[in-house]
Short mmCIF file of C-alpha atoms and ligand atoms in Angstrom, two decimals:
data_model
loop_
_atom_site.label_atom_id
_atom_site.label_comp_id
_atom_site.label_asym_id
_atom_site.label_seq_id
_atom_site.Cartn_x
_atom_site.Cartn_y
_atom_site.Cartn_z
CA MET A 133 236.56 13.06 222.29
CA THR A 134 237.76 13.08 218.73
CA ALA A 135 240.76 11.04 217.68
CA THR A 136 243.03 14.05 218.02
CA ASP A 137 241.57 15.57 221.19
CA THR A 138 244.42 14.98 223.58
CA GLN A 139 243.18 16.81 226.69
CA PHE A 140 243.71 14.66 229.78
CA ALA A 141 241.49 15.33 232.82
CA GLN A 142 243.64 15.53 235.94
CA HIS A 143 242.54 13.39 238.87
CA LEU A 144 245.73 13.60 240.86
CA SER A 145 246.57 11.41 243.82
CA THR A 146 246.18 12.81 247.32
CA GLN A 147 248.18 9.89 248.67
CA ARG A 148 251.48 9.94 246.86
CA VAL A 149 254.28 7.72 248.14
CA PRO A 150 256.18 9.82 250.71
CA ALA A 151 259.50 11.29 249.48
CA GLU A 152 261.58 9.24 251.91
CA GLU A 153 259.97 5.97 250.87
CA ARG A 154 260.37 6.89 247.21
CA ALA A 155 264.06 7.70 247.73
CA ALA A 156 264.60 4.26 249.32
CA ILE A 157 262.93 2.61 246.29
CA LEU A 158 264.99 4.63 243.82
CA ALA A 159 268.20 3.64 245.58
CA ASP A 160 267.68 0.05 244.40
CA PRO A 161 264.65 -0.23 242.10
CA GLY A 162 265.38 -3.62 240.49
CA PHE A 163 262.98 -4.25 237.61
CA GLY A 164 259.19 -4.17 237.69
CA ASN A 165 258.80 -4.11 241.46
CA PHE A 166 257.53 -0.61 242.20
CA PHE A 167 255.02 1.68 240.53
CA THR A 168 254.61 5.44 240.48
CA ASP A 169 251.69 7.47 241.84
CA HIS A 170 249.58 7.76 238.69
CA THR A 171 248.30 5.99 235.61
CA ALA A 172 247.18 7.51 232.30
CA ILE A 173 243.95 6.11 230.85
CA VAL A 174 241.97 6.47 227.62
CA ASP A 175 238.88 4.33 227.01
CA PHE A 176 237.41 3.17 223.72
CA ARG A 177 233.74 2.49 223.09
CA THR A 178 231.71 1.51 220.08
CA ASP A 179 228.31 3.24 219.90
CA GLU A 180 224.95 1.82 218.76
CA ALA A 181 225.72 2.74 215.18
CA GLY A 182 228.91 0.69 215.37
CA VAL A 183 231.21 3.72 215.38
CA GLY A 184 234.13 3.44 217.77
CA GLY A 185 236.06 6.26 219.40
CA TRP A 186 238.60 7.03 222.11
CA ARG A 187 237.21 9.01 225.06
CA ASP A 188 237.69 10.09 228.68
CA ALA A 189 241.44 10.63 228.56
CA ARG A 190 242.53 11.13 232.14
CA LEU A 191 245.27 10.84 234.69
CA GLU A 192 244.25 8.90 237.80
CA PRO A 193 245.94 7.75 240.98
CA TYR A 194 247.70 4.40 240.46
CA GLY A 195 245.52 1.57 241.75
CA PRO A 196 243.61 -1.63 240.98
CA ILE A 197 241.40 -1.80 237.87
CA ALA A 198 237.71 -2.66 238.40
CA LEU A 199 236.87 -5.18 235.67
CA ASP A 200 233.71 -7.13 235.02
CA PRO A 201 234.51 -10.84 235.57
CA ALA A 202 233.27 -11.42 232.02
CA ALA A 203 235.72 -8.89 230.52
CA ALA A 204 237.12 -10.36 227.29
CA VAL A 205 240.74 -9.87 228.33
CA LEU A 206 240.24 -12.28 231.23
CA HIS A 207 238.96 -15.05 228.97
CA TYR A 208 240.44 -14.62 225.53
CA GLY A 209 243.63 -12.70 226.31
CA GLN A 210 242.85 -9.78 224.01
CA GLU A 211 245.75 -7.63 225.23
CA ILE A 212 248.80 -5.85 223.85
CA PHE A 213 251.53 -3.75 225.41
CA GLU A 214 254.68 -1.73 224.82
CA GLY A 215 257.93 -1.25 226.72
CA MET A 216 259.62 2.16 226.75
CA LYS A 217 261.74 4.27 229.07
CA ALA A 218 262.02 7.89 230.22
CA TYR A 219 265.48 9.32 230.91
CA ARG A 220 266.41 12.47 232.81
CA HIS A 221 269.16 14.49 231.12
CA ALA A 222 271.77 16.59 232.90
CA ASP A 223 269.74 19.81 232.41
CA GLY A 224 266.70 18.26 234.11
CA SER A 225 264.69 17.70 230.93
CA ILE A 226 263.08 14.28 230.44
CA TRP A 227 263.17 12.35 227.18
CA THR A 228 261.99 9.10 225.70
CA PHE A 229 263.53 7.00 222.94
CA ARG A 230 262.02 6.27 219.51
CA ALA A 231 258.44 6.82 220.69
CA ASP A 232 257.24 6.87 217.07
CA ALA A 233 258.48 3.29 216.62
CA ASN A 234 256.64 2.15 219.76
CA ALA A 235 253.46 3.95 218.68
CA ALA A 236 253.64 2.25 215.27
CA ARG A 237 254.31 -1.17 216.80
CA LEU A 238 251.42 -0.77 219.26
CA ASN A 239 249.16 -0.21 216.29
CA ARG A 240 250.56 -3.19 214.37
CA SER A 241 249.92 -5.30 217.48
CA ALA A 242 246.42 -3.78 217.73
CA ILE A 243 245.63 -4.85 214.17
CA ARG A 244 246.83 -8.41 214.86
CA LEU A 245 244.82 -8.70 218.10
CA ALA A 246 241.74 -6.99 216.61
CA LEU A 247 242.00 -4.06 219.00
CA PRO A 248 241.44 -0.41 217.99
CA GLN A 249 244.43 1.62 216.84
CA LEU A 250 245.48 4.53 219.02
CA PRO A 251 246.39 7.84 217.35
CA GLU A 252 250.10 8.57 217.81
CA GLU A 253 249.39 12.03 219.35
CA LEU A 254 247.25 10.41 222.04
CA PHE A 255 249.93 7.80 222.71
CA LEU A 256 252.61 10.49 223.08
CA GLU A 257 250.42 12.70 225.21
CA SER A 258 249.64 9.81 227.56
CA LEU A 259 253.39 9.39 228.15
CA ARG A 260 253.87 13.13 228.63
CA GLN A 261 251.04 13.36 231.13
CA LEU A 262 252.19 10.43 233.23
CA VAL A 263 255.86 11.39 233.22
CA ALA A 264 255.06 15.04 234.05
CA ALA A 265 253.02 13.95 237.08
CA ASP A 266 255.52 11.32 238.27
CA GLN A 267 258.84 12.87 237.23
CA ASP A 268 260.29 12.52 240.73
CA TRP A 269 260.34 8.77 240.17
CA ILE A 270 263.18 8.66 237.64
CA PRO A 271 266.25 6.97 239.13
CA SER A 272 269.65 8.37 238.14
CA GLY A 273 272.14 5.48 238.43
CA ASP A 274 274.03 3.96 235.49
CA GLY A 275 271.59 2.19 233.19
CA GLU A 276 268.61 3.27 235.31
CA SER A 277 265.46 4.94 233.99
CA LEU A 278 261.71 5.11 234.40
CA TYR A 279 260.23 2.13 232.57
CA LEU A 280 256.94 2.97 230.84
CA ARG A 281 254.42 0.26 230.16
CA PRO A 282 251.57 1.31 227.82
CA PHE A 283 249.00 -1.47 227.41
CA MET A 284 245.57 -2.07 225.95
CA ILE A 285 242.94 -4.50 227.28
CA ALA A 286 239.53 -5.68 226.08
CA THR A 287 237.16 -4.64 228.87
CA GLU A 288 233.79 -5.51 227.32
CA ALA A 289 231.77 -8.02 229.36
CA PHE A 290 230.83 -10.56 226.69
CA LEU A 291 231.71 -14.23 226.36
CA GLY A 292 231.13 -14.64 222.63
CA VAL A 293 234.40 -14.89 220.78
CA ARG A 294 234.65 -11.65 218.76
CA PRO A 295 236.68 -8.44 219.07
CA ALA A 296 235.59 -6.49 222.15
CA ARG A 297 233.70 -3.24 221.60
CA GLU A 298 234.99 -1.73 224.84
CA VAL A 299 238.69 -1.37 225.40
CA SER A 300 240.91 0.47 227.84
CA TYR A 301 244.37 1.88 227.04
CA ARG A 302 246.57 2.66 230.02
CA VAL A 303 250.14 3.57 230.89
CA ILE A 304 251.89 2.72 234.12
CA ALA A 305 255.47 3.55 235.10
CA SER A 306 258.06 1.73 237.17
CA PRO A 307 261.54 2.88 238.20
CA ALA A 308 264.00 0.41 236.67
CA GLY A 309 267.56 -0.76 237.13
CA ASN A 310 269.17 -3.81 235.49
CA TYR A 311 266.52 -6.30 234.32
CA PHE A 312 268.60 -9.22 235.63
CA GLY A 313 269.51 -7.47 238.89
CA GLY A 314 272.89 -6.19 240.13
CA GLU A 315 275.75 -5.38 237.76
CA VAL A 316 275.67 -6.09 234.03
CA LYS A 317 277.19 -9.53 233.56
CA PRO A 318 276.78 -12.35 231.06
CA VAL A 319 273.65 -14.44 231.51
CA ASP A 320 273.30 -18.12 230.62
CA ILE A 321 270.52 -19.12 228.24
CA TRP A 322 268.52 -22.35 228.03
CA VAL A 323 267.57 -23.79 224.63
CA SER A 324 263.86 -24.61 224.59
CA ARG A 325 263.39 -27.96 222.84
CA ASN A 326 259.90 -28.67 224.20
CA TYR A 327 258.18 -25.38 223.48
CA ALA A 328 257.96 -22.95 220.57
CA ARG A 329 257.26 -19.24 221.03
CA ALA A 330 255.45 -18.60 217.76
CA GLY A 331 254.43 -20.17 214.50
CA ARG A 332 253.81 -18.89 210.98
CA GLY A 333 250.70 -16.70 210.90
CA GLY A 334 250.59 -16.56 214.70
CA THR A 335 251.07 -13.59 217.00
CA GLY A 336 254.87 -13.79 217.36
CA ALA A 337 255.47 -10.40 215.75
CA ALA A 338 252.89 -8.70 217.98
CA LYS A 339 253.66 -7.50 221.47
CA ALA A 340 250.81 -9.45 223.01
CA GLY A 341 250.71 -10.71 226.59
CA GLY A 342 249.83 -14.20 225.34
CA ASN A 343 253.27 -14.60 223.75
CA TYR A 344 254.87 -14.02 227.12
CA ALA A 345 252.40 -16.28 228.94
CA SER A 346 253.30 -19.08 226.55
CA SER A 347 257.02 -18.54 227.21
CA LEU A 348 256.69 -19.15 230.93
CA ALA A 349 256.77 -22.96 230.98
CA ALA A 350 260.02 -22.77 229.00
CA GLN A 351 261.30 -20.04 231.32
CA LEU A 352 260.65 -22.35 234.30
CA GLU A 353 262.71 -25.05 232.56
CA ALA A 354 265.49 -22.51 232.01
CA GLU A 355 265.55 -21.51 235.66
CA ALA A 356 265.50 -25.15 236.76
CA HIS A 357 268.68 -25.57 234.70
CA GLY A 358 270.45 -22.53 236.13
CA CYS A 359 269.71 -20.21 233.18
CA LYS A 360 268.20 -16.72 233.17
CA GLN A 361 266.37 -16.72 229.84
CA VAL A 362 265.12 -19.15 227.27
CA LEU A 363 266.04 -19.32 223.57
CA PHE A 364 263.30 -20.24 221.12
CA LEU A 365 264.13 -21.98 217.83
CA ASP A 366 262.22 -22.56 214.63
CA GLN A 367 262.45 -26.33 214.64
CA PHE A 368 260.81 -26.50 211.21
CA ASN A 369 263.59 -24.38 209.73
CA ASP A 370 266.81 -26.13 210.67
CA ASN A 371 266.61 -24.87 214.27
CA ALA A 372 266.89 -21.25 213.20
CA VAL A 373 267.45 -18.95 216.16
CA GLU A 374 264.33 -16.85 216.83
CA GLU A 375 264.53 -14.82 220.02
CA LEU A 376 264.74 -15.09 223.79
CA GLY A 377 261.70 -15.04 226.07
CA GLY A 378 261.72 -11.24 226.25
CA MET A 379 264.57 -9.99 224.05
CA ASN A 380 266.23 -10.18 220.61
CA VAL A 381 269.68 -11.65 220.03
CA PHE A 382 272.85 -10.51 218.19
CA PHE A 383 276.09 -12.26 217.20
CA VAL A 384 279.44 -10.50 216.76
CA TYR A 385 281.96 -12.15 214.43
CA ARG A 386 285.76 -12.13 214.52
CA ASP A 387 285.91 -9.72 211.56
CA GLY A 388 283.67 -7.26 213.45
CA SER A 389 280.53 -8.01 211.44
CA MET A 390 277.25 -8.61 213.24
CA VAL A 391 274.25 -10.85 212.58
CA THR A 392 270.75 -10.90 214.02
CA PRO A 393 267.90 -13.25 213.04
CA ALA A 394 265.82 -11.81 210.20
CA LEU A 395 262.24 -10.76 210.94
CA SER A 396 260.16 -13.63 209.68
CA GLY A 397 256.74 -12.78 211.08
CA THR A 398 257.45 -14.84 214.19
CA ILE A 399 260.02 -12.52 215.78
CA LEU A 400 259.28 -9.32 217.65
CA GLU A 401 260.56 -6.27 215.78
CA GLY A 402 262.44 -4.84 218.74
CA VAL A 403 263.04 -1.09 218.85
CA THR A 404 266.38 -1.76 220.55
CA ARG A 405 267.10 -4.40 217.88
CA SER A 406 266.67 -1.87 215.07
CA SER A 407 268.72 0.72 217.00
CA VAL A 408 271.56 -1.78 217.47
CA ILE A 409 271.55 -2.53 213.75
CA GLN A 410 272.00 1.20 213.10
CA LEU A 411 274.62 1.69 215.83
CA GLY A 412 276.58 -1.29 214.51
CA ARG A 413 276.57 0.25 211.03
CA ASP A 414 277.57 3.62 212.53
CA ARG A 415 280.64 1.82 213.93
CA GLY A 416 281.48 0.64 210.42
CA ALA A 417 280.37 -2.95 211.00
CA GLU A 418 278.53 -4.96 208.40
CA VAL A 419 275.23 -5.88 210.09
CA THR A 420 273.12 -8.57 208.47
CA GLU A 421 269.60 -9.76 209.24
CA ARG A 422 269.51 -13.39 208.16
CA THR A 423 268.77 -16.91 209.28
CA ILE A 424 271.26 -18.19 211.80
CA THR A 425 270.90 -21.73 213.06
CA LEU A 426 271.77 -23.30 216.38
CA ASP A 427 274.49 -25.29 214.58
CA GLU A 428 276.09 -22.08 213.30
CA TRP A 429 276.01 -20.68 216.85
CA ARG A 430 277.72 -23.86 218.15
CA THR A 431 280.38 -24.17 215.46
CA GLY A 432 280.97 -20.40 215.36
CA VAL A 433 281.68 -20.22 219.08
CA GLU A 434 283.80 -23.38 218.99
CA SER A 435 285.95 -22.14 216.10
CA GLY A 436 286.25 -18.62 217.51
CA GLU A 437 284.44 -17.19 214.47
CA ILE A 438 281.67 -15.85 216.75
CA THR A 439 283.34 -13.78 219.43
CA GLU A 440 280.37 -12.26 221.29
CA VAL A 441 276.66 -12.92 221.66
CA PHE A 442 274.29 -10.49 223.34
CA ALA A 443 270.61 -9.95 224.04
CA CYS A 444 268.82 -6.65 223.62
CA GLY A 445 265.49 -5.12 224.46
CA THR A 446 264.06 -2.06 226.18
CA ALA A 447 264.09 -3.78 229.56
CA ALA A 448 267.35 -5.69 229.01
CA VAL A 449 269.09 -2.77 227.23
CA ILE A 450 272.11 -4.80 226.02
CA THR A 451 272.96 -7.85 228.08
CA PRO A 452 275.94 -10.08 227.28
CA ILE A 453 275.14 -13.77 226.82
CA GLY A 454 277.48 -16.18 228.55
CA ARG A 455 276.83 -19.86 227.91
CA LEU A 456 274.06 -21.44 225.92
CA ARG A 457 272.81 -24.63 227.52
CA ASP A 458 271.22 -27.24 225.23
CA GLY A 459 270.25 -30.16 227.46
CA ASP A 460 273.55 -31.30 228.98
CA GLU A 461 275.65 -29.61 226.32
CA PHE A 462 277.14 -26.13 226.86
CA ILE A 463 278.11 -23.70 224.12
CA GLY A 464 280.53 -20.98 225.23
CA ALA A 465 282.88 -20.59 228.14
CA GLU A 466 282.00 -20.65 231.81
CA ASN A 467 282.60 -17.28 233.52
CA ALA A 468 282.76 -15.45 230.17
CA GLN A 469 283.41 -11.72 230.46
CA PRO A 470 281.22 -9.11 228.72
CA GLY A 471 282.44 -8.61 225.13
CA GLU A 472 284.09 -5.40 223.97
CA VAL A 473 281.67 -4.70 221.11
CA THR A 474 278.69 -5.58 223.31
CA MET A 475 279.71 -3.09 225.97
CA ALA A 476 280.69 -0.39 223.45
CA ILE A 477 277.25 -0.55 221.80
CA ARG A 478 275.59 -0.63 225.21
CA SER A 479 277.38 2.50 226.30
CA GLN A 480 276.69 4.27 222.98
CA LEU A 481 272.98 3.44 223.24
CA LEU A 482 272.71 4.48 226.90
CA GLY A 483 274.72 7.60 226.11
CA ILE A 484 272.23 8.66 223.44
CA GLN A 485 269.27 7.85 225.68
CA THR A 486 270.63 9.80 228.64
CA GLY A 487 271.85 12.77 226.60
CA ALA A 488 275.58 12.13 227.10
CA VAL A 489 276.13 11.23 223.42
CA GLU A 490 274.81 13.23 220.47
CA ASP A 491 271.48 11.93 219.10
CA THR A 492 272.47 12.01 215.44
CA HIS A 493 269.47 9.93 214.33
CA GLY A 494 266.83 12.13 216.01
CA TRP A 495 265.68 9.23 218.18
CA LEU A 496 264.78 11.24 221.28
CA THR A 497 261.46 12.92 222.04
CA ARG A 498 261.20 15.41 224.87
CA LEU A 499 258.44 14.56 227.37
CA VAL A 500 258.98 17.22 230.03
C1 COI B 890 260.76 -4.85 227.13
O1 COI B 890 261.95 -5.04 226.88
O2 COI B 890 260.32 -3.73 227.34
C2 COI B 890 259.82 -5.96 227.18
O3 COI B 890 258.67 -5.73 226.99
C3 COI B 890 260.35 -7.32 227.45
C4 COI B 890 259.92 -7.93 228.73
C5 COI B 890 260.27 -7.21 229.96
C6 COI B 890 258.52 -8.40 228.71
#
């Protein structure tokens, strides 16, 4: 196929999850537990002349991937992914949010991980194909959606360390409720002092599986200390706040202004992050991307200058942060309630995504 040939062969499942079972799943999907009936796939190969191209676009029944044990992804972690969601609107149409930003970020990640770039039309069509086939899997509760996980893996069987010449791009989908389970409530965060997420020149700005693998030891520490997520700092820059294990962070100040850590090459450029910056400005708030240190977080909360802190991401949507735990020290109040600005931005964002609030920025793309 050529780069712009977006015809997907249809190999539809003959063993879809029965409607009753699917309804039971959709009643309480949680996050990342269940998967729909199909997967969209496009493969990439490099020919003898060294020319690479995307080919064999297809929709297949969801199921295990047959990989050669020598596949590069299994040894050198050459993998990238995206996180997106599909929302059903009141008229039955299905939409996704800022797909162009995800397509662009996938390709920035591809460049960093020496994977081939995927044409945006192919990316969009893969989402359309999968969501059209599995549209009965979209849950309808507050804050619920169909989570889409596009990803790209190096499939070539070769143990030399060089970019793989065979790659597979796939999309899977998973009905999703609140990432942290249950109702939206403030989560406590653990400050990672033993581990860093990313360093200058590293892969921190890419959405690469390896970044998340390297966050897990810190995440285990967080859970052992009663916290839900881990905060990474730049210890070589005055303990500047970077991001959480899987989400960006925002601070709301007493005067209504908002701050989020500036993109420094080590922080993921979250699509929700950039949307929150815009929504904050739409509310008339001054929103600044700058360095904010752990000390400023501590003194700001203690003096009442910082009134709310929240996390954001596609999976997390907007989640209020309760206490920050740094060793035996706690910053913030126990049993904190979700902040007013946090919840107002959350409901504005969800409103746009679900069609209840006007999409003045043209962020939505119709899938079905
Ligand atoms: C997302 O928010 O979509 C993410 O990818 C973060 C995490 C679930 C890995």
